[in-house]
Short mmCIF file of C-alpha atoms and ligand atoms in Angstrom, two decimals:
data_model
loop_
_atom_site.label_atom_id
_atom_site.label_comp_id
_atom_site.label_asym_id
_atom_site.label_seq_id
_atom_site.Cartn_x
_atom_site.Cartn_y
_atom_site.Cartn_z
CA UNK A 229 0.00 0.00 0.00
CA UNK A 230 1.34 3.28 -0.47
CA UNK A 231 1.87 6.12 1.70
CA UNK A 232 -0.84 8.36 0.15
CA UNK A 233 -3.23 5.27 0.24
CA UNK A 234 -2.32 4.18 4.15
CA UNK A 235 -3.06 7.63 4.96
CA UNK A 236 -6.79 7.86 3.01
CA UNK A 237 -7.58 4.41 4.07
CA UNK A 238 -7.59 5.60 7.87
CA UNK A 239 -11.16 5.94 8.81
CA UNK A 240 -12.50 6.74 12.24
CA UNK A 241 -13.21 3.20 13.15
CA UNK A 242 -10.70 0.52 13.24
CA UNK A 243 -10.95 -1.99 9.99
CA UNK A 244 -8.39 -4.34 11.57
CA UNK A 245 -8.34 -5.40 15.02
CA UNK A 246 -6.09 -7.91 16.64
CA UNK A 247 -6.12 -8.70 20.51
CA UNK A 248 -3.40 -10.80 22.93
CA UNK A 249 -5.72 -12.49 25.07
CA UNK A 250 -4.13 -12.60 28.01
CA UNK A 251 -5.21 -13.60 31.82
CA UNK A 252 -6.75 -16.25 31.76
CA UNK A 253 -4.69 -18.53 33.82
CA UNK A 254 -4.98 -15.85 36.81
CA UNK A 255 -8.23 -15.19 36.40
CA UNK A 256 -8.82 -18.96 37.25
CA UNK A 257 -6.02 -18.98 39.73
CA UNK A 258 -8.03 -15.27 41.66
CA UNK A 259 -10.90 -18.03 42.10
CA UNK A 260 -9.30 -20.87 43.38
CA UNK A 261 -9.70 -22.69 40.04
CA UNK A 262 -7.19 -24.27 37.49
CA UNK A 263 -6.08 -22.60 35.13
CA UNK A 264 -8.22 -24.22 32.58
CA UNK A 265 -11.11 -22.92 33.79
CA UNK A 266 -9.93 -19.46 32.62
CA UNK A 267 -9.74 -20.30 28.82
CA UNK A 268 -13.05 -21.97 29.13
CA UNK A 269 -14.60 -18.83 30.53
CA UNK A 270 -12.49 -17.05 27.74
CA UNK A 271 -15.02 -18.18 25.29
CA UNK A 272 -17.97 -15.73 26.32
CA UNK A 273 -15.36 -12.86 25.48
CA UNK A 274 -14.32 -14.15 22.39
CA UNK A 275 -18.20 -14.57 21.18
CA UNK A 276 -18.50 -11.25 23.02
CA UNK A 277 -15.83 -9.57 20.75
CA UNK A 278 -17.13 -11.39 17.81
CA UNK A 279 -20.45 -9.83 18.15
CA UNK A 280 -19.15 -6.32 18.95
CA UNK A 281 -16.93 -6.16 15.72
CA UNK A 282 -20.12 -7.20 13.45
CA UNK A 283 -22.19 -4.46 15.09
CA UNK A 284 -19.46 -2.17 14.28
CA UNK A 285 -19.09 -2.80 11.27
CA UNK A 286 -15.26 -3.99 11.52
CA UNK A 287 -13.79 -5.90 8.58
CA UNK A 288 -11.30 -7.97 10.46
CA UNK A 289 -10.73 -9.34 13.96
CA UNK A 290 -7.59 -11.43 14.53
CA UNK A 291 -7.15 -13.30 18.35
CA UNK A 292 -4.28 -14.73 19.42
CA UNK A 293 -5.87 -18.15 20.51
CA UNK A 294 -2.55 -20.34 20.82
CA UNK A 295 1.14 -18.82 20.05
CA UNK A 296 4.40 -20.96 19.02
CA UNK A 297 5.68 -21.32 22.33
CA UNK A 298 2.67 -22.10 23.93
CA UNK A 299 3.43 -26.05 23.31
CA UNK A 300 6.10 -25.27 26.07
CA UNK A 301 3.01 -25.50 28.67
CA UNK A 302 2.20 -28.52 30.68
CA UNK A 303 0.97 -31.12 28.48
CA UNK A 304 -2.53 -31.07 30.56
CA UNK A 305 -2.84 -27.44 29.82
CA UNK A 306 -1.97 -28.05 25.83
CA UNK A 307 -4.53 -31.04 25.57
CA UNK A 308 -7.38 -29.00 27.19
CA UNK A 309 -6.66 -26.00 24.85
CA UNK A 310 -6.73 -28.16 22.15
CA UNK A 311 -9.89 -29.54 23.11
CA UNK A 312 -11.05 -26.49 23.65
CA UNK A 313 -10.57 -25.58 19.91
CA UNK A 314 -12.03 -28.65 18.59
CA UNK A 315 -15.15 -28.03 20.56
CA UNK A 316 -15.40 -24.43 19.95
CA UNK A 317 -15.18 -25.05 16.27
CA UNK A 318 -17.67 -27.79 16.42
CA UNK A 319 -20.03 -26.21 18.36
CA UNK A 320 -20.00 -21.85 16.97
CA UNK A 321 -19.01 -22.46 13.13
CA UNK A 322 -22.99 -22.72 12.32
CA UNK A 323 -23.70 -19.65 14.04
CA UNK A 324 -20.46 -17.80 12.79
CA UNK A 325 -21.93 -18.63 8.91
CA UNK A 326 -25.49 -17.88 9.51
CA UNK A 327 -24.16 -14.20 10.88
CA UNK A 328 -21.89 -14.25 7.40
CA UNK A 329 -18.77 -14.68 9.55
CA UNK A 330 -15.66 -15.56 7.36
CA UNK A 331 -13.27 -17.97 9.54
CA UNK A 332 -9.99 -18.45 8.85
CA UNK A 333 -6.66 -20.22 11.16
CA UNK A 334 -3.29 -18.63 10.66
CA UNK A 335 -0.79 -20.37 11.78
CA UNK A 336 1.43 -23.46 11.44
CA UNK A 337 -1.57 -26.23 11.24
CA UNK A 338 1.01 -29.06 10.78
CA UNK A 339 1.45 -30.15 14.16
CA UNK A 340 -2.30 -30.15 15.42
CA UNK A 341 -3.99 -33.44 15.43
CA UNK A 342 -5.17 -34.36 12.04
CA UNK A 343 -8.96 -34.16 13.93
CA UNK A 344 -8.15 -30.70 14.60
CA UNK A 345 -6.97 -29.94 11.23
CA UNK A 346 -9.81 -31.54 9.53
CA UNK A 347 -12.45 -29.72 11.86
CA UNK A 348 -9.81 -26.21 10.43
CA UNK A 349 -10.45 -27.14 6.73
CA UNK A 350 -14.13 -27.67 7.28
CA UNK A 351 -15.22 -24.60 8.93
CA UNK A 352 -12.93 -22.68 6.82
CA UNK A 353 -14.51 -24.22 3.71
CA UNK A 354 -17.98 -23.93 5.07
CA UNK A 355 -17.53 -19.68 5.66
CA UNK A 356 -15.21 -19.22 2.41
CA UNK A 357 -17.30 -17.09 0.66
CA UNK A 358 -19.11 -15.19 3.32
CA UNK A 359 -18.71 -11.25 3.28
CA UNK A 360 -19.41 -10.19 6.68
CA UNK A 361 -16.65 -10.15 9.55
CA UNK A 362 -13.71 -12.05 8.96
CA UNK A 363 -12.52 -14.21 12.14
CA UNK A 364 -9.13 -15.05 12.29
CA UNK A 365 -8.04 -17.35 14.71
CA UNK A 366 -3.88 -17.31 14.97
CA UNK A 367 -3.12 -20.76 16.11
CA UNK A 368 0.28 -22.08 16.67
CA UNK A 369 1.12 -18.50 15.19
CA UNK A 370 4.38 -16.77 15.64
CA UNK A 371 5.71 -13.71 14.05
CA UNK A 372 8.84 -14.77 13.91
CA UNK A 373 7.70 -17.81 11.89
CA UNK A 374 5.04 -15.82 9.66
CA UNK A 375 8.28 -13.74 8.64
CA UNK A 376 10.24 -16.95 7.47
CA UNK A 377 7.80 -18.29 5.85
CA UNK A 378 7.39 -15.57 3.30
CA UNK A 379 11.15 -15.11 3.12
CA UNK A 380 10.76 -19.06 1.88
CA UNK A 381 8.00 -18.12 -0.33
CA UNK A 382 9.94 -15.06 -1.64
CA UNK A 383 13.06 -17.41 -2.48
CA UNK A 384 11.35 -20.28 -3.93
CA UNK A 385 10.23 -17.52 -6.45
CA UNK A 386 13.37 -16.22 -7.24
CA UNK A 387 14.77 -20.06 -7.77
CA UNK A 388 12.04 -20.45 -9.66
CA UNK A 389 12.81 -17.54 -11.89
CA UNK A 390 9.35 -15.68 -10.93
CA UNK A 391 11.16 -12.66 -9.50
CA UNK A 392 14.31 -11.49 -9.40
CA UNK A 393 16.20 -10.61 -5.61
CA UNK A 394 15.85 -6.90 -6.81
CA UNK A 395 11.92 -7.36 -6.84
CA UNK A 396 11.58 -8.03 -3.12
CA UNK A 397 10.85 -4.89 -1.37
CA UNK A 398 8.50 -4.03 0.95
CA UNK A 399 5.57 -4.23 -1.11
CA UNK A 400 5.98 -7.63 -2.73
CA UNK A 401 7.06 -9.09 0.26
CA UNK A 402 3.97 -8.07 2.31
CA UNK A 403 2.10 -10.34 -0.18
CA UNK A 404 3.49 -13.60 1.27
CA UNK A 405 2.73 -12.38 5.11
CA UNK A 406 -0.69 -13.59 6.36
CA UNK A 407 -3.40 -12.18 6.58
CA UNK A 408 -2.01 -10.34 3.61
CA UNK A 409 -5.53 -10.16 1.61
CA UNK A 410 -7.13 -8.13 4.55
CA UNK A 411 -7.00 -4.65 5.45
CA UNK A 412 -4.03 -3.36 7.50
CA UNK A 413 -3.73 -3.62 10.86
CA UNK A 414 -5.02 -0.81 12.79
CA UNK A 415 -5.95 -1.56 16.17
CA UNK A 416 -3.93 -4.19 18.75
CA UNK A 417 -5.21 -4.86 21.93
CA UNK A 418 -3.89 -6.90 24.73
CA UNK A 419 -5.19 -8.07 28.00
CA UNK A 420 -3.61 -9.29 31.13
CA UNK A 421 -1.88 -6.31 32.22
CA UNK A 422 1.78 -7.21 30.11
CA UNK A 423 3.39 -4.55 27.78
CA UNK A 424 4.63 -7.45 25.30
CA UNK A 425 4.00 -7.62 21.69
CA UNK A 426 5.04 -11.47 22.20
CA UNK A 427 5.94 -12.69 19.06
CA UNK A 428 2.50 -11.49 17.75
CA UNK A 429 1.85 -10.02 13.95
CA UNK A 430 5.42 -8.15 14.12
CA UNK A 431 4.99 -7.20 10.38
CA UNK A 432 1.58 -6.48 10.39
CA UNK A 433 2.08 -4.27 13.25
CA UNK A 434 4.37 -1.87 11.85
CA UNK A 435 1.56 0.92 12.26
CA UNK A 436 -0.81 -0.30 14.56
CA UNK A 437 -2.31 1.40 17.26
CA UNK A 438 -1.83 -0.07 20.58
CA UNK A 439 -3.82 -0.51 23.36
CA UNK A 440 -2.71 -2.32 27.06
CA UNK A 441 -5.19 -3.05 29.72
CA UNK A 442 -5.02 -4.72 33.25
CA UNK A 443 -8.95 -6.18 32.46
CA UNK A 444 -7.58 -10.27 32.43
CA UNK A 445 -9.47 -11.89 29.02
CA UNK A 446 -12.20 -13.50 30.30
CA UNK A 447 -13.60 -10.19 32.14
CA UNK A 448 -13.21 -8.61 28.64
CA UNK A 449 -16.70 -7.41 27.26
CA UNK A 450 -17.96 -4.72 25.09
CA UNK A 451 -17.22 -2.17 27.55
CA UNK A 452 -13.66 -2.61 27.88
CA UNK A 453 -13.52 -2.89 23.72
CA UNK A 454 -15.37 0.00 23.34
CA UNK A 455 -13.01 1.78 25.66
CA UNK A 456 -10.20 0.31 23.33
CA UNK A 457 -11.75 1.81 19.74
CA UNK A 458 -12.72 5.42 21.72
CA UNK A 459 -8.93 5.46 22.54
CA UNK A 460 -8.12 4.84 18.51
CA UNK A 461 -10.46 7.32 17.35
CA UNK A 462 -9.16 9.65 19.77
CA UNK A 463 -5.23 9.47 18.36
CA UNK A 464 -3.91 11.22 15.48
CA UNK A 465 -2.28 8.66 12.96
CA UNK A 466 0.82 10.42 11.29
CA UNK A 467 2.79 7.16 9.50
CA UNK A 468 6.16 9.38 10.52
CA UNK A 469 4.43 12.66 8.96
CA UNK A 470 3.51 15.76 10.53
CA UNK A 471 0.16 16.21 11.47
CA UNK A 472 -0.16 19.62 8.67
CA UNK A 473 0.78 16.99 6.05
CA UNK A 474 -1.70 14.45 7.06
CA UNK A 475 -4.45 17.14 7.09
CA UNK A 476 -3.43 18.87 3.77
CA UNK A 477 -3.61 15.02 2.21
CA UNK A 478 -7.06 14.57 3.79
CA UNK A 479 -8.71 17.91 2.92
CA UNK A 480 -6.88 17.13 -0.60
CA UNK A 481 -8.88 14.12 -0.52
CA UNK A 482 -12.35 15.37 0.53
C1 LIG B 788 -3.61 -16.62 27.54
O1 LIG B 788 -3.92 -16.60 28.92
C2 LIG B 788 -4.63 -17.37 26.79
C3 LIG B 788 -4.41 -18.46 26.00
C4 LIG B 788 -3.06 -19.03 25.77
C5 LIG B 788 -5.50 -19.19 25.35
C6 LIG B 788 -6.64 -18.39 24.78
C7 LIG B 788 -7.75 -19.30 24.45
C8 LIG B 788 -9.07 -19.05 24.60
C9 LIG B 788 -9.62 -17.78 25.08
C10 LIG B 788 -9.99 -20.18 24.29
C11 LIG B 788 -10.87 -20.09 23.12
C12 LIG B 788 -10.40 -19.38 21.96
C13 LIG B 788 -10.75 -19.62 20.68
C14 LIG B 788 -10.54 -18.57 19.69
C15 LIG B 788 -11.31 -20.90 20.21
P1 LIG B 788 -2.85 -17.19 29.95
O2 LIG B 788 -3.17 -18.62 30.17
O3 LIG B 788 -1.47 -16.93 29.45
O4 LIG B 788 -3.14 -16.37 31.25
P2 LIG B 788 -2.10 -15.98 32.40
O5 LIG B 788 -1.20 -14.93 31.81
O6 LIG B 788 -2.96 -15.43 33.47
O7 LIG B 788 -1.37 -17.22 32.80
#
């Protein structure tokens, strides 16, 4: 996108908005529960947050459901999660395509359970072509990895004689990132109380806004969002310009 566009396509409202979810382990732990009990409860806010970004009109919400390093966890933890997922997918994928959800999972889908990945491809296939919100979930995501694997893609291109090394810039790169077919990120929230970007969408944050709260993720509601998109609206997005030159290109514009 260029600089001229990145600055028009800046609306009031979010179009993008990605959120850590983070707290739920302590929010189980403040009630004397395991910590499993957290991420269950996490469910309410994610159908909470799904249902606040349709009414809003917001093209994209991306969650951080399960990063890289999460497989580090105890294995009781990782099974539940993974449960978790299978159920969830099972059990909200009709109601996500009756609202005209889109659902998508980013991520490295190779090591889930071939269960898992089959319940991925059929909920993905059933809500390809839907226009409303698209949901993506960023499982066994890492930035880190998201970055490598469109350097691969980049240099299987060149091998193949596609493009040459003096093609790859910005631009063309961005087109092997995830999530690359969506519009840019603009909002990221994250939960839990931790000033981390944690090996999140490090590309696609390059410009995002960001918002920290102490509200743990399964206390998360429409409130607390709301309070997260008034605080977006409320900064001035400059992309490294002055503010005069951002106005002159918007009244230029209008
Ligand atoms: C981080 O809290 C949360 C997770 C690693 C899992 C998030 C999963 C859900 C909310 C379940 C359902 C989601 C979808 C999209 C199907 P934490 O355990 O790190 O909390 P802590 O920092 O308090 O330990």
């Amino acid at each position: 996108m260029s600089f001229e566009e990145q600055v028009l396509a800046q609306q009031s409202l979010p179009k993008h908005v990605a959120i850590i979810m983070d707290g739920n382990g302590r929010w189980a732990q403040q009630q004397g529960k395991p910590r499993v009990w957290g991420h269950k409860n996490g469910v309410e806010s994610v159908r909470e947050s799904v249902r606040f970004c349709h009414k809003l009109g917001i093209q994209s919400l991306t969650l951080f459901a399960f990063s890289s390093e999460n497989w580090r966890r105890p294995e009781e933890e990782v099974s539940t999660l993974m449960e978790l997922f299978i159920f969830v997918l099972s059990n909200e994928v009709k109601k996500l395509h009756k609202n005209n959800v889109k659902l998508k999972v980013v991520g490295d889908k190779t090591q889930f359970s071939s269960k898992l990945q089959q319940k991925i491809k059929d909920a993905e296939a059933l809500t390809a072509t839907n226009t409303g919100l698209t949901l993506n979930i960023a499982a066994n995501y890492g930035g880190q990895w998201d970055i490598v694997q469109a350097a691969q893609q980049a240099a299987q291109q060149v091998a193949d004689g596609v493009m040459s090394v003096q093609d790859i810039n910005e631009s063309s790169f961005s087109q092997f990132m995830n999530l690359s077919d969506q519009p840019q990120l603009d909002l990221l929230i994250r939960t839990g109380g931790d000033y981390r970007i944690s090996n999140f969408l490090l590309w696609q944050a390059a410009y995002a806004e960001l918002y920290f709260t102490e509200v743990l993720w399964p206390d998360f509601n429409e409130d607390v969002f709301s309070e997260a998109v008034a605080t977006f609206v409320s900064r001035e997005r400059r992309f490294g310009c002055t503010g005069g030159q951002i106005k002159a290109l918007m009244q230029q514009e209008s």
